[in-house]
Coordinates of C-alpha atoms in Angstrom, one line a residue:
Chain A
M174 CA 27.8 2.8 -15.5
G175 CA 26.0 3.2 -18.7
H176 CA 23.0 0.9 -17.9
H177 CA 21.8 3.2 -15.1
H178 CA 19.2 5.7 -16.1
V179 CA 19.2 9.0 -14.2
S180 CA 15.9 10.8 -14.5
S181 CA 15.7 14.6 -14.5
S182 CA 14.5 16.5 -11.4
A183 CA 11.9 18.2 -13.6
M184 CA 10.4 14.9 -14.5
F185 CA 10.1 13.8 -10.9
F186 CA 8.5 17.1 -10.0
N187 CA 5.9 16.8 -12.8
V188 CA 5.0 13.3 -11.7
L189 CA 4.5 14.6 -8.1
V190 CA 2.2 17.4 -9.4
A191 CA 0.3 14.9 -11.5
L192 CA -0.1 12.6 -8.5
L193 CA -1.4 15.4 -6.2
I194 CA -3.8 16.6 -8.9
L195 CA -5.1 13.0 -9.3
T196 CA -5.6 12.8 -5.6
G197 CA -7.8 15.9 -5.7
I198 CA -9.8 14.4 -8.6
T199 CA -10.3 11.2 -6.6
V200 CA -11.8 13.3 -3.7
G201 CA -13.8 15.4 -6.1
T202 CA -15.4 12.5 -8.0
S203 CA -16.2 10.6 -4.8
R204 CA -18.5 13.6 -3.9
I205 CA -20.7 13.0 -7.0
D206 CA -23.0 10.0 -7.0
F207 CA -22.3 7.9 -10.1
G208 CA -23.9 4.8 -8.5
A209 CA -21.9 1.6 -9.1
A210 CA -19.5 3.6 -11.4
N211 CA -18.0 5.4 -8.4
M212 CA -15.9 2.3 -7.6
M213 CA -14.7 1.9 -11.2
I214 CA -13.8 5.6 -11.4
A215 CA -11.9 5.5 -8.0
M216 CA -10.0 2.4 -9.1
A217 CA -9.2 3.7 -12.5
I218 CA -7.7 6.9 -11.1
A219 CA -5.8 4.9 -8.5
S220 CA -4.5 2.6 -11.3
V221 CA -3.2 5.7 -13.2
K222 CA -1.5 7.0 -10.0
A223 CA 0.0 3.6 -9.3
S224 CA 1.3 3.4 -12.9
L225 CA 3.0 6.8 -12.6
V226 CA 4.7 5.7 -9.3
M227 CA 5.8 2.4 -10.8
A228 CA 7.0 3.7 -14.2
F229 CA 8.8 6.9 -13.0
F230 CA 9.5 6.8 -9.2
M231 CA 10.3 3.1 -9.3
H232 CA 12.1 3.5 -12.6
L233 CA 10.3 0.4 -14.0
K234 CA 10.1 2.1 -17.4
W235 CA 13.9 1.8 -17.7
D236 CA 14.3 -1.5 -15.8
T237 CA 15.1 -4.8 -17.4
A238 CA 12.3 -6.9 -19.1
I239 CA 12.6 -9.7 -16.5
N240 CA 12.1 -7.2 -13.6
K241 CA 9.0 -5.8 -15.4
I242 CA 7.6 -9.3 -16.0
I243 CA 8.2 -10.3 -12.3
F244 CA 6.5 -7.3 -10.8
L245 CA 3.6 -7.0 -13.2
S246 CA 3.0 -10.8 -13.0
S247 CA 2.0 -10.3 -9.3
F248 CA -1.0 -8.3 -10.6
L249 CA -1.9 -11.1 -13.0
F250 CA -1.9 -13.6 -10.1
L251 CA -3.9 -11.1 -8.0
S252 CA -6.5 -10.9 -10.8
L253 CA -6.9 -14.7 -10.6
L254 CA -7.6 -14.4 -6.9
F255 CA -10.2 -11.7 -7.6
I256 CA -11.8 -13.6 -10.5
F257 CA -12.3 -16.9 -8.6
T258 CA -13.5 -15.1 -5.4
F259 CA -16.1 -13.2 -7.3
A260 CA -17.1 -16.2 -9.4
D261 CA -17.9 -17.9 -6.1
H262 CA -19.8 -15.0 -4.8
A263 CA -21.8 -14.5 -7.9
T264 CA -23.0 -18.1 -7.8
R265 CA -23.7 -18.4 -4.1
R266 CA -26.9 -17.6 -2.2
M267 CA -26.3 -15.5 0.9
D268 CA -28.8 -14.2 3.5
T269 CA -27.3 -10.7 4.2
Q270 CA -30.3 -9.8 6.3
W271 CA -29.6 -12.5 8.9
H272 CA -29.3 -9.9 11.7
V273 CA -32.9 -8.9 11.1
T274 CA -34.6 -12.1 10.1
K275 CA -32.4 -14.5 12.2
A276 CA -33.6 -17.0 9.6
P277 CA -31.3 -19.8 8.6
V278 CA -30.0 -19.7 5.0
D279 CA -31.8 -22.3 2.8
K280 CA -30.0 -25.6 3.0
Q281 CA -31.3 -26.6 -0.5
W282 CA -29.3 -25.4 -3.4
V283 CA -31.2 -23.1 -5.8
H284 CA -30.0 -22.1 -9.2
P285 CA -29.0 -18.4 -9.1
S286 CA -31.5 -17.6 -11.9
Q287 CA -34.3 -18.9 -9.7
L288 CA -33.6 -16.5 -6.9
V289 CA -35.7 -13.4 -6.5
G290 CA -33.1 -11.5 -4.5
K291 CA -29.7 -12.4 -3.3
Chain B
M150 CA 43.8 -12.3 -4.9
S151 CA 41.0 -13.4 -2.7
H152 CA 40.9 -16.8 -1.0
D153 CA 39.0 -18.5 -3.9
G154 CA 41.4 -17.3 -6.4
H155 CA 39.4 -14.5 -8.0
H156 CA 40.3 -10.9 -8.1
S157 CA 38.0 -8.7 -6.1
V158 CA 36.4 -6.0 -8.3
V159 CA 36.6 -2.6 -6.7
I160 CA 34.6 0.4 -7.8
P161 CA 36.7 3.5 -7.0
A162 CA 35.3 6.4 -4.9
P163 CA 34.5 9.4 -7.1
G164 CA 36.0 11.8 -4.5
P165 CA 37.7 12.1 -1.1
E166 CA 34.3 12.2 0.8
F167 CA 33.3 8.8 -0.7
Q168 CA 34.3 5.2 -0.1
A169 CA 35.3 2.7 -2.7
H170 CA 32.9 -0.3 -3.1
T171 CA 34.2 -3.8 -3.3
V172 CA 31.9 -6.1 -5.3
A173 CA 30.9 -9.2 -3.3
H174 CA 33.3 -12.0 -4.2
H175 CA 30.5 -14.3 -5.6
F176 CA 29.8 -11.7 -8.4
D177 CA 32.1 -11.3 -11.4
T178 CA 31.1 -7.7 -12.3
P179 CA 29.4 -4.7 -10.6
V180 CA 26.6 -5.0 -13.2
Q181 CA 25.9 -8.6 -12.2
E182 CA 25.8 -7.6 -8.5
F183 CA 23.4 -4.8 -9.2
Q184 CA 21.1 -6.8 -11.5
S185 CA 21.0 -9.8 -9.1
A186 CA 20.0 -7.7 -6.2
K187 CA 17.4 -5.8 -8.2
L188 CA 15.9 -9.1 -9.5
G189 CA 15.6 -10.5 -6.0
F190 CA 14.1 -7.3 -4.7
W191 CA 11.4 -7.1 -7.4
L192 CA 10.5 -10.7 -6.5
F193 CA 10.2 -9.7 -2.9
L194 CA 8.0 -6.7 -3.9
A195 CA 5.8 -9.1 -5.9
T196 CA 5.2 -11.1 -2.8
E197 CA 4.3 -7.8 -1.0
I198 CA 1.6 -7.1 -3.7
L199 CA 0.2 -10.6 -3.0
L200 CA 0.2 -10.0 0.8
F201 CA -1.8 -6.9 0.4
G202 CA -3.8 -8.4 -2.5
G203 CA -5.3 -11.0 -0.2
L204 CA -6.5 -8.1 2.1
F205 CA -7.9 -6.2 -0.9
A206 CA -9.8 -9.3 -2.0
A207 CA -11.3 -9.5 1.5
Y208 CA -12.2 -5.8 1.2
F209 CA -13.9 -6.1 -2.2
Y210 CA -15.7 -9.3 -1.2
F211 CA -17.3 -7.8 2.0
H212 CA -17.9 -4.5 0.3
E213 CA -20.0 -6.4 -2.2
V214 CA -21.9 -8.3 0.5
Y215 CA -22.4 -5.4 2.9
P216 CA -22.3 -2.2 0.8
E217 CA -24.2 -0.1 3.3
T218 CA -22.0 -1.2 6.2
F219 CA -18.9 -0.2 4.3
R220 CA -20.4 3.2 3.1
L221 CA -21.3 4.2 6.6
G222 CA -18.0 2.8 8.0
G223 CA -16.1 5.0 5.5
Q224 CA -18.0 8.0 6.7
Q225 CA -16.7 7.4 10.2
L226 CA -13.2 8.1 9.0
S227 CA -11.9 11.6 8.4
W228 CA -11.4 11.9 4.6
K229 CA -9.5 15.2 5.3
L230 CA -6.9 13.4 7.4
G231 CA -6.8 10.6 4.8
A232 CA -6.2 13.1 2.0
L233 CA -3.6 14.9 4.1
N234 CA -1.8 11.6 4.7
T235 CA -2.0 10.7 1.0
S236 CA -0.3 14.0 0.1
V237 CA 2.4 13.5 2.8
L238 CA 3.1 10.0 1.4
L239 CA 3.2 11.2 -2.2
L240 CA 5.6 14.0 -1.2
S241 CA 7.8 11.6 0.7
S242 CA 7.8 9.3 -2.3
W243 CA 9.0 12.3 -4.4
T244 CA 11.8 13.1 -1.9
M245 CA 12.9 9.5 -1.9
A246 CA 13.0 9.5 -5.7
M247 CA 15.1 12.6 -5.6
G248 CA 17.3 11.0 -2.9
V249 CA 18.1 8.1 -5.2
R250 CA 18.8 10.5 -8.0
C251 CA 21.3 12.4 -5.7
A252 CA 23.0 9.0 -4.9
Q253 CA 23.3 8.3 -8.7
T254 CA 24.9 11.7 -9.2
S255 CA 27.2 11.5 -6.1
Q256 CA 25.6 14.4 -4.3
K257 CA 26.2 13.3 -0.7
S258 CA 24.7 16.2 1.3
K259 CA 21.6 16.4 -0.9
L260 CA 21.1 12.6 -0.6
L261 CA 21.1 13.0 3.2
M262 CA 18.7 15.9 3.0
Y263 CA 16.2 14.1 0.8
C264 CA 16.4 11.0 2.9
G265 CA 15.9 13.1 6.1
L266 CA 12.8 14.7 4.5
T267 CA 11.4 11.2 3.6
V268 CA 11.8 10.1 7.2
L269 CA 10.1 13.3 8.3
G270 CA 7.2 12.4 6.0
A271 CA 7.0 8.9 7.5
A272 CA 6.9 10.5 11.0
I273 CA 4.1 12.9 10.0
F274 CA 2.2 10.1 8.5
M275 CA 2.4 7.9 11.6
V276 CA 1.4 10.9 13.9
I277 CA -1.7 11.5 11.8
K278 CA -2.4 7.7 11.8
F279 CA -2.1 7.7 15.6
I280 CA -4.6 10.7 15.8
E281 CA -7.0 8.7 13.7
Y282 CA -6.6 5.5 15.7
K283 CA -7.2 7.5 18.9
A284 CA -10.5 8.9 17.5
K285 CA -11.6 5.4 16.5
N286 CA -10.7 4.1 20.0
D287 CA -12.7 7.0 21.6
H288 CA -15.8 6.3 19.5
G289 CA -15.6 2.6 20.4
L290 CA -15.2 1.6 16.7
V291 CA -11.9 -0.1 17.5
V292 CA -11.3 -0.4 21.2
F293 CA -7.6 -1.2 21.2
S294 CA -7.4 -2.4 24.8
E295 CA -9.8 -5.3 23.9
L296 CA -8.4 -6.1 20.5
F297 CA -7.7 -9.7 21.4
S298 CA -11.0 -10.3 23.3
P299 CA -13.2 -13.2 22.0
Y300 CA -16.2 -12.8 19.7
N301 CA -19.3 -11.6 21.6
E302 CA -22.1 -14.2 21.0
A303 CA -24.8 -11.9 22.4
T304 CA -24.2 -9.0 20.0
G305 CA -22.9 -11.0 17.1
Q306 CA -20.0 -8.6 16.9
L307 CA -16.4 -8.7 17.8
A308 CA -15.8 -7.6 21.4
W309 CA -13.6 -4.6 20.5
F310 CA -16.4 -3.1 18.5
K311 CA -18.5 -1.0 21.0
D312 CA -19.9 1.8 18.8
Y313 CA -20.6 4.1 21.7
H314 CA -22.4 6.7 19.6
N315 CA -24.5 4.2 17.5
A316 CA -22.8 5.3 14.4
M317 CA -23.3 2.0 12.6
V318 CA -27.1 1.7 12.6
D319 CA -29.7 2.1 9.8
K320 CA -32.4 4.7 9.7
A321 CA -34.6 2.6 12.0
G322 CA -31.8 2.3 14.5
V323 CA -31.1 -1.3 13.8
P324 CA -27.4 -2.1 13.9
L325 CA -26.0 -2.7 10.4
P326 CA -24.9 -6.2 9.6
H327 CA -21.2 -6.8 10.6
G328 CA -20.5 -3.2 11.6
H329 CA -17.3 -4.5 13.0
L330 CA -16.2 -5.9 9.7
F331 CA -15.4 -2.6 8.0
F332 CA -13.3 -1.6 11.0
A333 CA -11.6 -5.0 11.2
I334 CA -10.5 -4.6 7.5
Y335 CA -9.6 -0.9 8.1
L336 CA -7.4 -1.7 11.1
T337 CA -5.8 -4.8 9.5
M338 CA -4.9 -3.0 6.2
T339 CA -3.8 0.3 7.8
A340 CA -1.8 -1.4 10.6
I341 CA 0.1 -3.7 8.2
H342 CA 0.7 -0.7 5.9
G343 CA 1.8 1.4 9.0
L344 CA 4.2 -1.4 9.9
H345 CA 5.7 -1.0 6.4
V346 CA 6.0 2.8 6.9
V347 CA 7.9 2.2 10.2
I348 CA 10.2 -0.5 8.6
G349 CA 10.7 1.8 5.6
A350 CA 11.7 4.7 7.8
G351 CA 14.1 2.5 9.7
L352 CA 15.7 1.4 6.4
I353 CA 16.0 5.0 5.2
L354 CA 17.8 5.9 8.5
W355 CA 20.1 2.9 7.8
V356 CA 20.8 4.3 4.3
M357 CA 21.5 7.7 5.8
K358 CA 24.1 6.2 8.1
G359 CA 25.9 4.7 5.1
A360 CA 25.5 7.9 3.1
A361 CA 27.1 9.9 5.9
K362 CA 30.1 7.6 5.6
G363 CA 30.2 8.2 1.9
R364 CA 29.3 4.6 0.9
F365 CA 26.9 5.7 -1.9
H366 CA 27.9 7.4 -5.1
A367 CA 27.5 7.1 -8.9
G368 CA 29.5 3.9 -8.9
Y369 CA 27.5 2.2 -6.1
Y370 CA 24.1 3.2 -4.8
L371 CA 22.3 -0.2 -4.8
P372 CA 21.0 -0.1 -1.1
V373 CA 19.6 3.4 -1.7
D374 CA 17.9 2.2 -4.9
L375 CA 16.3 -0.9 -3.2
V376 CA 15.2 1.0 0.0
G377 CA 13.7 3.6 -2.4
L378 CA 11.7 0.9 -4.2
Y379 CA 10.4 -0.4 -0.9
W380 CA 9.3 3.1 0.1
H381 CA 7.5 3.6 -3.3
L382 CA 5.7 0.3 -2.7
V383 CA 4.4 1.7 0.6
D384 CA 3.1 4.7 -1.4
L385 CA 1.6 2.4 -4.1
I386 CA -0.5 0.4 -1.5
W387 CA -1.8 3.6 0.1
I388 CA -2.9 5.0 -3.3
F389 CA -5.5 2.2 -3.3
L390 CA -6.2 2.2 0.4
F391 CA -7.2 5.9 0.5
P392 CA -10.2 5.9 -1.8
L393 CA -11.3 2.4 -0.7
L394 CA -11.3 3.2 3.1
Y395 CA -11.9 7.0 3.3
L396 CA -14.1 7.6 0.3
V397 CA -15.8 4.2 0.2
P398 CA -17.3 4.1 -3.3

């Protein structure tokens, strides 16, 4: 059947080698302290690895447009979950030291810009 | 003529060791059958992304609120075993991709071999996972026998979190806030992922049963393709779990 794409063995092997090398890079970069950037670096490498798996192992590169849209849209909806979760967190006062202070969180709402520390 | 008046479409077997495939009667063509199943399966995989996505949202949220708890929690896990399991899963994803390729090219014995290797990868992954869970249990970080015990009001921690060796304390010896939280997320995410590994291995065994009978060949390999997609999704999830849990950034 002409609509089926058969990938070459060499291509699959190259993708495997790339994935294993990227795993090594993930471990390597985690050893260096880049501060907050460590999370961005780890997630960027993971995204590249995930893209390789999706495009080549899962054949999404050669799949129909509708299948690409369906699967990739799940990441779009996921980003909505993340955006609203973190929008809530960024605008909420939380006492993360409750286990030391045992003090109740202020009942009165304070604008985030007025807070000394979250 | 079938009962509803349509001719059944039959895809002939490419050789004596294979079986012909009869297209299900509610499809007009093999292409329609193939594309319908693929569409449905991608929809299912999208819901899988959303299932794990909720857990990832929980991870990122609590990582943001309790960064030190997560950093120290991640150090309690063996990154070496995590990296080993990552490699095992990547290799098994490759063997599965090769298996699908062998189905597409009507290579029966190689299809069986690659599927067998993939199941072997799944087994090695679960054995390593078990060794890790056992260590967490022995250190009291996840006491499995008390998994469903109620919340401990006195300690403010979940009852299954004992921390026998005081691993989750700050420099002054004060327990870190919500030390149990990292391990609750670790356990939930890896256990649901592990369940997918077990289900995936079962599906591949089912594919092997059909492959042994010669059901899958260049003309019809749909079940191999779909089970392969499921297995790659398991790999996809782990690609994110490994750095987040074992190398907490």
